[in-house]
Amino acid sequence: MGVGGAGLDQPGRRMGAAFAIAWGVGALGLAVFASIPEPPSGTVRGKRLPPWGEIRRHPAFFHYLAAAGVWNFSVFLAGPFFNVHLVRNLGADARTVGLLSMVSALTALIGQWVFGRWSDRIGAARGMWRAGMFIPLLPWAWLLVRSPWHVIPINVLSGFLWAGFELCNLNTLLLLSPTEIRPRYAALYNLVVGISSAFGAAIGGWIAMAWGFYPLFALSGFGRAMAIGVYRWKVLRHLAEEDPRGQRVQERTGRSSSPPGEEMDR
């Protein structure tokens, strides 16, 4: 990202070289990904997506789905416009944007390691809560930014928290979805995420044009806080009531999220 930003900041051949390098690395990654063997899938009968009645019989997943919709709507309400604000109002160039993005990428490596250990110790659902409870602070912190370099501490925290949140979010989705029809539940989750993200970005653009970026960042933080509150008081509570010792994790993912001989910490 830092190299790409430096290339885009230069006219002519350097800009073309930056796009060529990005295309080449992407093509190489796609080729490597395509070589991964795919395990055979079982035969699943019935509808492609879970019916509404079945979703309502799983209250933890139902509230998880609702929280995911509000969360992604709020994230994409402001997410596409941080860099626009950075360039238009704070005077950052492409090189600065690339370097600031590199900060997030580097701290994400630490976040993956830290939250990976926490997820094994306390469970993915609790790990997701611990990361998500601080993420609403990120757009609010942008209200205090007056220089491009003020973004550095925000991106340090952002890379760390988002890496942990996404890691635990994936494992939580596996935990909440029935093993035999997990692809359907994952498809429904991605459908909700895609629709809410699209509407969030569209409405965010309208708000930015009408009232500017600062109200947008404030609303995004409130929406994220609301979503993570629903997750904390609905999803985690249902998980604790249904199976406080973590057998549900072991049944659906093939292993317990707690170390051997230790209870799942709820």
mmCIF file of N, CA and C in Angstrom, residues 91-219:
data_model
loop_
_atom_site.group_PDB
_atom_site.id
_atom_site.type_symbol
_atom_site.label_atom_id
_atom_site.label_comp_id
_atom_site.label_asym_id
_atom_site.label_seq_id
_atom_site.Cartn_x
_atom_site.Cartn_y
_atom_site.Cartn_z
ATOM 1 N N GLY A 91 -5.787 17.623 3.146
ATOM 2 C CA GLY A 91 -4.647 17.878 2.272
ATOM 3 C C GLY A 91 -3.692 16.716 2.085
ATOM 4 N N ALA A 92 -4.125 15.497 2.318
ATOM 5 C CA ALA A 92 -3.242 14.341 2.127
ATOM 6 C C ALA A 92 -3.099 14.023 0.645
ATOM 7 N N ASP A 93 -1.926 13.522 0.256
ATOM 8 C CA ASP A 93 -1.726 13.057 -1.114
ATOM 9 C C ASP A 93 -1.796 11.532 -1.142
ATOM 10 N N ALA A 94 -1.641 10.965 -2.337
ATOM 11 C CA ALA A 94 -1.776 9.517 -2.491
ATOM 12 C C ALA A 94 -0.723 8.765 -1.692
ATOM 13 N N ARG A 95 0.487 9.310 -1.616
ATOM 14 C CA ARG A 95 1.546 8.643 -0.853
ATOM 15 C C ARG A 95 1.183 8.572 0.628
ATOM 16 N N THR A 96 0.664 9.651 1.164
ATOM 17 C CA THR A 96 0.273 9.668 2.574
ATOM 18 C C THR A 96 -0.846 8.675 2.851
ATOM 19 N N VAL A 97 -1.831 8.625 1.953
ATOM 20 C CA VAL A 97 -2.930 7.671 2.116
ATOM 21 C C VAL A 97 -2.396 6.244 2.120
ATOM 22 N N GLY A 98 -1.457 5.950 1.214
ATOM 23 C CA GLY A 98 -0.870 4.614 1.163
ATOM 24 C C GLY A 98 -0.107 4.263 2.424
ATOM 25 N N LEU A 99 0.671 5.210 2.944
ATOM 26 C CA LEU A 99 1.439 4.944 4.158
ATOM 27 C C LEU A 99 0.523 4.742 5.365
ATOM 28 N N LEU A 100 -0.532 5.532 5.450
ATOM 29 C CA LEU A 100 -1.464 5.369 6.562
ATOM 30 C C LEU A 100 -2.191 4.030 6.485
ATOM 31 N N SER A 101 -2.508 3.590 5.273
ATOM 32 C CA SER A 101 -3.127 2.273 5.109
ATOM 33 C C SER A 101 -2.160 1.161 5.486
ATOM 34 N N MET A 102 -0.880 1.371 5.217
ATOM 35 C CA MET A 102 0.124 0.379 5.581
ATOM 36 C C MET A 102 0.198 0.208 7.099
ATOM 37 N N VAL A 103 -0.013 1.290 7.834
ATOM 38 C CA VAL A 103 -0.021 1.204 9.295
ATOM 39 C C VAL A 103 -1.098 0.230 9.767
ATOM 40 N N SER A 104 -2.296 0.342 9.186
ATOM 41 C CA SER A 104 -3.383 -0.573 9.555
ATOM 42 C C SER A 104 -3.045 -2.015 9.218
ATOM 43 N N ALA A 105 -2.430 -2.217 8.043
ATOM 44 C CA ALA A 105 -2.093 -3.577 7.625
ATOM 45 C C ALA A 105 -1.080 -4.215 8.570
ATOM 46 N N LEU A 106 -0.117 -3.438 9.050
ATOM 47 C CA LEU A 106 0.907 -3.987 9.937
ATOM 48 C C LEU A 106 0.337 -4.304 11.319
ATOM 49 N N THR A 107 -0.481 -3.414 11.854
ATOM 50 C CA THR A 107 -1.055 -3.696 13.174
ATOM 51 C C THR A 107 -2.100 -4.807 13.107
ATOM 52 N N ALA A 108 -2.650 -5.048 11.915
ATOM 53 C CA ALA A 108 -3.583 -6.168 11.763
ATOM 54 C C ALA A 108 -2.886 -7.498 12.015
ATOM 55 N N LEU A 109 -1.607 -7.591 11.678
ATOM 56 C CA LEU A 109 -0.864 -8.825 11.942
ATOM 57 C C LEU A 109 -0.802 -9.109 13.441
ATOM 58 N N ILE A 110 -0.590 -8.057 14.221
ATOM 59 C CA ILE A 110 -0.566 -8.225 15.676
ATOM 60 C C ILE A 110 -1.954 -8.592 16.189
ATOM 61 N N GLY A 111 -2.975 -7.953 15.616
ATOM 62 C CA GLY A 111 -4.339 -8.249 16.032
ATOM 63 C C GLY A 111 -4.729 -9.691 15.775
ATOM 64 N N GLN A 112 -4.322 -10.229 14.630
ATOM 65 C CA GLN A 112 -4.619 -11.630 14.328
ATOM 66 C C GLN A 112 -3.986 -12.550 15.365
ATOM 67 N N TRP A 113 -2.768 -12.263 15.738
ATOM 68 C CA TRP A 113 -2.062 -13.115 16.701
ATOM 69 C C TRP A 113 -2.698 -13.016 18.086
ATOM 70 N N VAL A 114 -2.974 -11.794 18.538
ATOM 71 C CA VAL A 114 -3.527 -11.598 19.879
ATOM 72 C C VAL A 114 -4.926 -12.187 19.991
ATOM 73 N N PHE A 115 -5.794 -11.857 19.039
ATOM 74 C CA PHE A 115 -7.164 -12.338 19.129
ATOM 75 C C PHE A 115 -7.270 -13.825 18.796
ATOM 76 N N GLY A 116 -6.324 -14.354 18.050
ATOM 77 C CA GLY A 116 -6.302 -15.795 17.849
ATOM 78 C C GLY A 116 -6.095 -16.534 19.158
ATOM 79 N N ARG A 117 -5.190 -16.023 19.993
ATOM 80 C CA ARG A 117 -4.962 -16.626 21.310
ATOM 81 C C ARG A 117 -6.162 -16.417 22.231
ATOM 82 N N TRP A 118 -6.722 -15.223 22.207
ATOM 83 C CA TRP A 118 -7.904 -14.963 23.035
ATOM 84 C C TRP A 118 -9.083 -15.824 22.619
ATOM 85 N N SER A 119 -9.253 -15.996 21.316
ATOM 86 C CA SER A 119 -10.365 -16.799 20.821
ATOM 87 C C SER A 119 -10.262 -18.238 21.311
ATOM 88 N N ASP A 120 -9.051 -18.781 21.342
ATOM 89 C CA ASP A 120 -8.864 -20.137 21.852
ATOM 90 C C ASP A 120 -9.143 -20.219 23.350
ATOM 91 N N ARG A 121 -8.890 -19.128 24.058
ATOM 92 C CA ARG A 121 -9.018 -19.157 25.518
ATOM 93 C C ARG A 121 -10.435 -18.847 25.993
ATOM 94 N N ILE A 122 -11.078 -17.839 25.406
ATOM 95 C CA ILE A 122 -12.387 -17.405 25.905
ATOM 96 C C ILE A 122 -13.512 -17.671 24.913
ATOM 97 N N GLY A 123 -13.194 -18.116 23.703
ATOM 98 C CA GLY A 123 -14.212 -18.363 22.694
ATOM 99 C C GLY A 123 -14.324 -17.218 21.707
ATOM 100 N N ALA A 124 -14.689 -17.551 20.477
ATOM 101 C CA ALA A 124 -14.779 -16.544 19.420
ATOM 102 C C ALA A 124 -15.867 -15.519 19.704
ATOM 103 N N ALA A 125 -16.984 -15.954 20.280
ATOM 104 C CA ALA A 125 -18.092 -15.027 20.532
ATOM 105 C C ALA A 125 -17.685 -13.930 21.508
ATOM 106 N N ARG A 126 -16.973 -14.298 22.566
ATOM 107 C CA ARG A 126 -16.497 -13.292 23.520
ATOM 108 C C ARG A 126 -15.384 -12.452 22.919
ATOM 109 N N GLY A 127 -14.535 -13.070 22.104
ATOM 110 C CA GLY A 127 -13.479 -12.311 21.445
ATOM 111 C C GLY A 127 -14.030 -11.261 20.497
ATOM 112 N N MET A 128 -15.107 -11.606 19.791
ATOM 113 C CA MET A 128 -15.752 -10.651 18.890
ATOM 114 C C MET A 128 -16.295 -9.458 19.669
ATOM 115 N N TRP A 129 -16.858 -9.712 20.837
ATOM 116 C CA TRP A 129 -17.365 -8.632 21.677
ATOM 117 C C TRP A 129 -16.237 -7.735 22.158
ATOM 118 N N ARG A 130 -15.123 -8.313 22.556
ATOM 119 C CA ARG A 130 -14.016 -7.510 23.079
ATOM 120 C C ARG A 130 -13.407 -6.612 22.009
ATOM 121 N N ALA A 131 -13.381 -7.084 20.774
ATOM 122 C CA ALA A 131 -12.889 -6.228 19.690
ATOM 123 C C ALA A 131 -13.935 -5.205 19.286
ATOM 124 N N GLY A 132 -15.183 -5.656 19.153
ATOM 125 C CA GLY A 132 -16.229 -4.783 18.643
ATOM 126 C C GLY A 132 -16.617 -3.661 19.580
ATOM 127 N N MET A 133 -16.421 -3.810 20.875
ATOM 128 C CA MET A 133 -16.844 -2.780 21.817
ATOM 129 C C MET A 133 -16.027 -1.500 21.663
ATOM 130 N N PHE A 134 -14.837 -1.588 21.070
ATOM 131 C CA PHE A 134 -14.007 -0.401 20.887
ATOM 132 C C PHE A 134 -14.097 0.190 19.480
ATOM 133 N N ILE A 135 -14.595 -0.571 18.522
ATOM 134 C CA ILE A 135 -14.633 -0.100 17.136
ATOM 135 C C ILE A 135 -15.525 1.127 16.952
ATOM 136 N N PRO A 136 -16.643 1.303 17.690
ATOM 137 C CA PRO A 136 -17.411 2.543 17.538
ATOM 138 C C PRO A 136 -16.623 3.810 17.850
ATOM 139 N N LEU A 137 -15.541 3.694 18.611
ATOM 140 C CA LEU A 137 -14.741 4.871 18.935
ATOM 141 C C LEU A 137 -13.958 5.388 17.734
ATOM 142 N N LEU A 138 -13.718 4.532 16.740
ATOM 143 C CA LEU A 138 -12.859 4.924 15.622
ATOM 144 C C LEU A 138 -13.438 6.071 14.801
ATOM 145 N N PRO A 139 -14.699 6.000 14.326
ATOM 146 C CA PRO A 139 -15.216 7.153 13.575
ATOM 147 C C PRO A 139 -15.348 8.402 14.436
ATOM 148 N N TRP A 140 -15.608 8.235 15.731
ATOM 149 C CA TRP A 140 -15.669 9.411 16.606
ATOM 150 C C TRP A 140 -14.296 10.064 16.729
ATOM 151 N N ALA A 141 -13.238 9.250 16.714
ATOM 152 C CA ALA A 141 -11.889 9.812 16.793
ATOM 153 C C ALA A 141 -11.572 10.685 15.580
ATOM 154 N N TRP A 142 -12.181 10.363 14.433
ATOM 155 C CA TRP A 142 -11.962 11.179 13.233
ATOM 156 C C TRP A 142 -12.497 12.596 13.405
ATOM 157 N N LEU A 143 -13.395 12.813 14.328
ATOM 158 C CA LEU A 143 -13.906 14.163 14.570
ATOM 159 C C LEU A 143 -12.831 15.078 15.136
ATOM 160 N N LEU A 144 -11.771 14.506 15.695
ATOM 161 C CA LEU A 144 -10.697 15.283 16.312
ATOM 162 C C LEU A 144 -9.507 15.483 15.390
ATOM 163 N N VAL A 145 -9.521 14.849 14.218
ATOM 164 C CA VAL A 145 -8.365 14.885 13.316
ATOM 165 C C VAL A 145 -8.278 16.246 12.634
ATOM 166 N N ARG A 146 -7.092 16.848 12.681
ATOM 167 C CA ARG A 146 -6.857 18.122 12.014
ATOM 168 C C ARG A 146 -5.671 18.076 11.059
ATOM 169 N N SER A 147 -4.972 16.952 11.016
ATOM 170 C CA SER A 147 -3.819 16.775 10.130
ATOM 171 C C SER A 147 -3.785 15.319 9.682
ATOM 172 N N PRO A 148 -3.268 15.042 8.478
ATOM 173 C CA PRO A 148 -3.205 13.639 8.039
ATOM 174 C C PRO A 148 -2.481 12.732 9.019
ATOM 175 N N TRP A 149 -1.467 13.256 9.700
ATOM 176 C CA TRP A 149 -0.687 12.403 10.589
ATOM 177 C C TRP A 149 -1.392 12.146 11.911
ATOM 178 N N HIS A 150 -2.468 12.867 12.183
ATOM 179 C CA HIS A 150 -3.275 12.546 13.360
ATOM 180 C C HIS A 150 -4.006 11.214 13.196
ATOM 181 N N VAL A 151 -4.055 10.723 11.963
ATOM 182 C CA VAL A 151 -4.761 9.471 11.679
ATOM 183 C C VAL A 151 -3.940 8.260 12.113
ATOM 184 N N ILE A 152 -2.648 8.430 12.344
ATOM 185 C CA ILE A 152 -1.781 7.288 12.665
ATOM 186 C C ILE A 152 -2.293 6.502 13.874
ATOM 187 N N PRO A 153 -2.538 7.131 15.033
ATOM 188 C CA PRO A 153 -3.030 6.319 16.165
ATOM 189 C C PRO A 153 -4.385 5.677 15.895
ATOM 190 N N ILE A 154 -5.232 6.343 15.101
ATOM 191 C CA ILE A 154 -6.523 5.744 14.758
ATOM 192 C C ILE A 154 -6.312 4.487 13.933
ATOM 193 N N ASN A 155 -5.417 4.552 12.947
ATOM 194 C CA ASN A 155 -5.182 3.391 12.094
ATOM 195 C C ASN A 155 -4.435 2.280 12.819
ATOM 196 N N VAL A 156 -3.604 2.628 13.785
ATOM 197 C CA VAL A 156 -2.961 1.597 14.607
ATOM 198 C C VAL A 156 -4.029 0.783 15.337
ATOM 199 N N LEU A 157 -4.947 1.484 15.984
ATOM 200 C CA LEU A 157 -6.020 0.803 16.707
ATOM 201 C C LEU A 157 -6.983 0.110 15.755
ATOM 202 N N SER A 158 -7.267 0.747 14.610
ATOM 203 C CA SER A 158 -8.205 0.178 13.644
ATOM 204 C C SER A 158 -7.711 -1.153 13.092
ATOM 205 N N GLY A 159 -6.453 -1.208 12.675
ATOM 206 C CA GLY A 159 -5.921 -2.453 12.141
ATOM 207 C C GLY A 159 -5.948 -3.572 13.163
ATOM 208 N N PHE A 160 -5.594 -3.251 14.403
ATOM 209 C CA PHE A 160 -5.574 -4.249 15.474
ATOM 210 C C PHE A 160 -6.979 -4.771 15.767
ATOM 211 N N LEU A 161 -7.928 -3.856 15.944
ATOM 212 C CA LEU A 161 -9.283 -4.259 16.327
ATOM 213 C C LEU A 161 -10.022 -4.963 15.201
ATOM 214 N N TRP A 162 -9.914 -4.442 13.976
ATOM 215 C CA TRP A 162 -10.647 -5.057 12.873
ATOM 216 C C TRP A 162 -10.123 -6.449 12.545
ATOM 217 N N ALA A 163 -8.816 -6.656 12.701
ATOM 218 C CA ALA A 163 -8.276 -7.997 12.467
ATOM 219 C C ALA A 163 -8.879 -8.991 13.447
ATOM 220 N N GLY A 164 -8.930 -8.609 14.719
ATOM 221 C CA GLY A 164 -9.526 -9.493 15.715
ATOM 222 C C GLY A 164 -11.010 -9.686 15.514
ATOM 223 N N PHE A 165 -11.710 -8.613 15.162
ATOM 224 C CA PHE A 165 -13.151 -8.707 14.971
ATOM 225 C C PHE A 165 -13.487 -9.644 13.819
ATOM 226 N N GLU A 166 -12.810 -9.495 12.692
ATOM 227 C CA GLU A 166 -13.118 -10.332 11.532
ATOM 228 C C GLU A 166 -12.759 -11.793 11.777
ATOM 229 N N LEU A 167 -11.657 -12.027 12.492
ATOM 230 C CA LEU A 167 -11.289 -13.399 12.831
ATOM 231 C C LEU A 167 -12.359 -14.049 13.699
ATOM 232 N N CYS A 168 -12.767 -13.364 14.748
ATOM 233 C CA CYS A 168 -13.766 -13.924 15.663
ATOM 234 C C CYS A 168 -15.151 -13.959 15.036
ATOM 235 N N ASN A 169 -15.444 -13.015 14.145
ATOM 236 C CA ASN A 169 -16.746 -12.992 13.487
ATOM 237 C C ASN A 169 -16.946 -14.235 12.630
ATOM 238 N N LEU A 170 -15.918 -14.628 11.901
ATOM 239 C CA LEU A 170 -16.015 -15.836 11.080
ATOM 240 C C LEU A 170 -16.271 -17.062 11.946
ATOM 241 N N ASN A 171 -15.523 -17.190 13.031
ATOM 242 C CA ASN A 171 -15.703 -18.347 13.907
ATOM 243 C C ASN A 171 -17.055 -18.320 14.615
ATOM 244 N N THR A 172 -17.560 -17.125 14.913
ATOM 245 C CA THR A 172 -18.881 -17.021 15.532
ATOM 246 C C THR A 172 -19.972 -17.444 14.564
ATOM 247 N N LEU A 173 -19.829 -17.081 13.293
ATOM 248 C CA LEU A 173 -20.789 -17.523 12.280
ATOM 249 C C LEU A 173 -20.814 -19.044 12.191
ATOM 250 N N LEU A 174 -19.650 -19.672 12.236
ATOM 251 C CA LEU A 174 -19.593 -21.135 12.220
ATOM 252 C C LEU A 174 -20.246 -21.722 13.469
ATOM 253 N N LEU A 175 -20.063 -21.057 14.595
ATOM 254 C CA LEU A 175 -20.645 -21.528 15.850
ATOM 255 C C LEU A 175 -22.170 -21.483 15.825
ATOM 256 N N LEU A 176 -22.730 -20.432 15.254
ATOM 257 C CA LEU A 176 -24.174 -20.218 15.319
ATOM 258 C C LEU A 176 -24.948 -20.942 14.236
ATOM 259 N N SER A 177 -24.281 -21.421 13.208
ATOM 260 C CA SER A 177 -24.980 -22.060 12.088
ATOM 261 C C SER A 177 -24.941 -23.577 12.224
ATOM 262 N N PRO A 178 -26.067 -24.259 11.971
ATOM 263 C CA PRO A 178 -26.096 -25.726 12.040
ATOM 264 C C PRO A 178 -25.138 -26.348 11.030
ATOM 265 N N THR A 179 -24.437 -27.375 11.442
ATOM 266 C CA THR A 179 -23.402 -27.970 10.603
ATOM 267 C C THR A 179 -23.948 -28.478 9.279
ATOM 268 N N GLU A 180 -25.113 -29.133 9.311
ATOM 269 C CA GLU A 180 -25.614 -29.802 8.112
ATOM 270 C C GLU A 180 -26.077 -28.818 7.042
ATOM 271 N N ILE A 181 -26.455 -27.607 7.425
ATOM 272 C CA ILE A 181 -26.901 -26.616 6.428
ATOM 273 C C ILE A 181 -26.144 -25.303 6.610
ATOM 274 N N ARG A 182 -24.901 -25.394 7.015
ATOM 275 C CA ARG A 182 -24.098 -24.194 7.263
ATOM 276 C C ARG A 182 -23.951 -23.310 6.028
ATOM 277 N N PRO A 183 -23.760 -23.865 4.808
ATOM 278 C CA PRO A 183 -23.649 -22.979 3.639
ATOM 279 C C PRO A 183 -24.866 -22.083 3.441
ATOM 280 N N ARG A 184 -26.053 -22.576 3.766
ATOM 281 C CA ARG A 184 -27.256 -21.745 3.623
ATOM 282 C C ARG A 184 -27.238 -20.582 4.608
ATOM 283 N N TYR A 185 -26.868 -20.868 5.829
ATOM 284 C CA TYR A 185 -26.812 -19.802 6.827
ATOM 285 C C TYR A 185 -25.732 -18.787 6.464
ATOM 286 N N ALA A 186 -24.601 -19.262 5.969
ATOM 287 C CA ALA A 186 -23.545 -18.346 5.542
ATOM 288 C C ALA A 186 -24.007 -17.493 4.365
ATOM 289 N N ALA A 187 -24.763 -18.102 3.442
ATOM 290 C CA ALA A 187 -25.278 -17.350 2.298
ATOM 291 C C ALA A 187 -26.257 -16.273 2.753
ATOM 292 N N LEU A 188 -27.124 -16.616 3.708
ATOM 293 C CA LEU A 188 -28.072 -15.630 4.219
ATOM 294 C C LEU A 188 -27.344 -14.497 4.931
ATOM 295 N N TYR A 189 -26.325 -14.846 5.705
ATOM 296 C CA TYR A 189 -25.532 -13.822 6.387
ATOM 297 C C TYR A 189 -24.895 -12.869 5.377
ATOM 298 N N ASN A 190 -24.274 -13.423 4.336
ATOM 299 C CA ASN A 190 -23.623 -12.581 3.332
ATOM 300 C C ASN A 190 -24.629 -11.745 2.552
ATOM 301 N N LEU A 191 -25.836 -12.275 2.362
ATOM 302 C CA LEU A 191 -26.881 -11.498 1.698
ATOM 303 C C LEU A 191 -27.243 -10.274 2.533
ATOM 304 N N VAL A 192 -27.441 -10.471 3.830
ATOM 305 C CA VAL A 192 -27.768 -9.358 4.718
ATOM 306 C C VAL A 192 -26.628 -8.346 4.758
ATOM 307 N N VAL A 193 -25.397 -8.841 4.843
ATOM 308 C CA VAL A 193 -24.237 -7.953 4.879
ATOM 309 C C VAL A 193 -24.130 -7.143 3.588
ATOM 310 N N GLY A 194 -24.315 -7.800 2.445
ATOM 311 C CA GLY A 194 -24.201 -7.098 1.174
ATOM 312 C C GLY A 194 -25.252 -6.020 1.004
ATOM 313 N N ILE A 195 -26.498 -6.337 1.334
ATOM 314 C CA ILE A 195 -27.576 -5.353 1.180
ATOM 315 C C ILE A 195 -27.374 -4.177 2.134
ATOM 316 N N SER A 196 -27.078 -4.465 3.384
ATOM 317 C CA SER A 196 -26.901 -3.384 4.360
ATOM 318 C C SER A 196 -25.685 -2.523 4.028
ATOM 319 N N SER A 197 -24.616 -3.137 3.525
ATOM 320 C CA SER A 197 -23.434 -2.366 3.146
ATOM 321 C C SER A 197 -23.727 -1.441 1.975
ATOM 322 N N ALA A 198 -24.453 -1.945 0.988
ATOM 323 C CA ALA A 198 -24.787 -1.129 -0.180
ATOM 324 C C ALA A 198 -25.654 0.063 0.209
ATOM 325 N N PHE A 199 -26.676 -0.176 1.023
ATOM 326 C CA PHE A 199 -27.532 0.925 1.458
ATOM 327 C C PHE A 199 -26.765 1.911 2.331
ATOM 328 N N GLY A 200 -25.864 1.394 3.169
ATOM 329 C CA GLY A 200 -25.071 2.278 4.013
ATOM 330 C C GLY A 200 -24.202 3.218 3.201
ATOM 331 N N ALA A 201 -23.520 2.680 2.180
ATOM 332 C CA ALA A 201 -22.662 3.519 1.346
ATOM 333 C C ALA A 201 -23.476 4.555 0.572
ATOM 334 N N ALA A 202 -24.631 4.140 0.046
ATOM 335 C CA ALA A 202 -25.463 5.069 -0.724
ATOM 336 C C ALA A 202 -25.998 6.197 0.153
ATOM 337 N N ILE A 203 -26.528 5.853 1.317
ATOM 338 C CA ILE A 203 -27.063 6.875 2.217
ATOM 339 C C ILE A 203 -25.936 7.733 2.785
ATOM 340 N N GLY A 204 -24.776 7.119 3.031
ATOM 341 C CA GLY A 204 -23.635 7.885 3.510
ATOM 342 C C GLY A 204 -23.201 8.950 2.515
ATOM 343 N N GLY A 205 -23.209 8.620 1.231
ATOM 344 C CA GLY A 205 -22.869 9.611 0.219
ATOM 345 C C GLY A 205 -23.842 10.773 0.208
ATOM 346 N N TRP A 206 -25.112 10.472 0.386
ATOM 347 C CA TRP A 206 -26.125 11.526 0.412
ATOM 348 C C TRP A 206 -25.939 12.425 1.636
ATOM 349 N N ILE A 207 -25.666 11.819 2.804
ATOM 350 C CA ILE A 207 -25.450 12.609 4.019
ATOM 351 C C ILE A 207 -24.203 13.473 3.882
ATOM 352 N N ALA A 208 -23.134 12.911 3.308
ATOM 353 C CA ALA A 208 -21.898 13.673 3.139
ATOM 354 C C ALA A 208 -22.115 14.886 2.242
ATOM 355 N N MET A 209 -22.892 14.718 1.184
ATOM 356 C CA MET A 209 -23.161 15.839 0.283
ATOM 357 C C MET A 209 -24.049 16.891 0.948
ATOM 358 N N ALA A 210 -24.975 16.449 1.789
ATOM 359 C CA ALA A 210 -25.934 17.383 2.382
ATOM 360 C C ALA A 210 -25.389 18.084 3.620
ATOM 361 N N TRP A 211 -24.691 17.344 4.503
ATOM 362 C CA TRP A 211 -24.291 17.906 5.789
ATOM 363 C C TRP A 211 -22.793 17.805 6.068
ATOM 364 N N GLY A 212 -22.037 17.158 5.210
ATOM 365 C CA GLY A 212 -20.608 17.062 5.439
ATOM 366 C C GLY A 212 -20.204 15.754 6.104
ATOM 367 N N PHE A 213 -18.913 15.633 6.355
ATOM 368 C CA PHE A 213 -18.366 14.367 6.839
ATOM 369 C C PHE A 213 -18.532 14.169 8.345
ATOM 370 N N TYR A 214 -18.488 15.233 9.123
ATOM 371 C CA TYR A 214 -18.502 15.058 10.576
ATOM 372 C C TYR A 214 -19.815 14.471 11.099
ATOM 373 N N PRO A 215 -20.977 14.926 10.648
ATOM 374 C CA PRO A 215 -22.204 14.229 11.069
ATOM 375 C C PRO A 215 -22.224 12.764 10.645
ATOM 376 N N LEU A 216 -21.627 12.492 9.490
ATOM 377 C CA LEU A 216 -21.561 11.115 8.992
ATOM 378 C C LEU A 216 -20.743 10.236 9.930
ATOM 379 N N PHE A 217 -19.585 10.731 10.365
ATOM 380 C CA PHE A 217 -18.733 9.958 11.263
ATOM 381 C C PHE A 217 -19.422 9.746 12.616
ATOM 382 N N ALA A 218 -20.115 10.768 13.095
ATOM 383 C CA ALA A 218 -20.814 10.628 14.374
ATOM 384 C C ALA A 218 -21.921 9.582 14.291
ATOM 385 N N LEU A 219 -22.709 9.617 13.223
ATOM 386 C CA LEU A 219 -23.784 8.638 13.049
ATOM 387 C C LEU A 219 -23.237 7.225 12.917
#
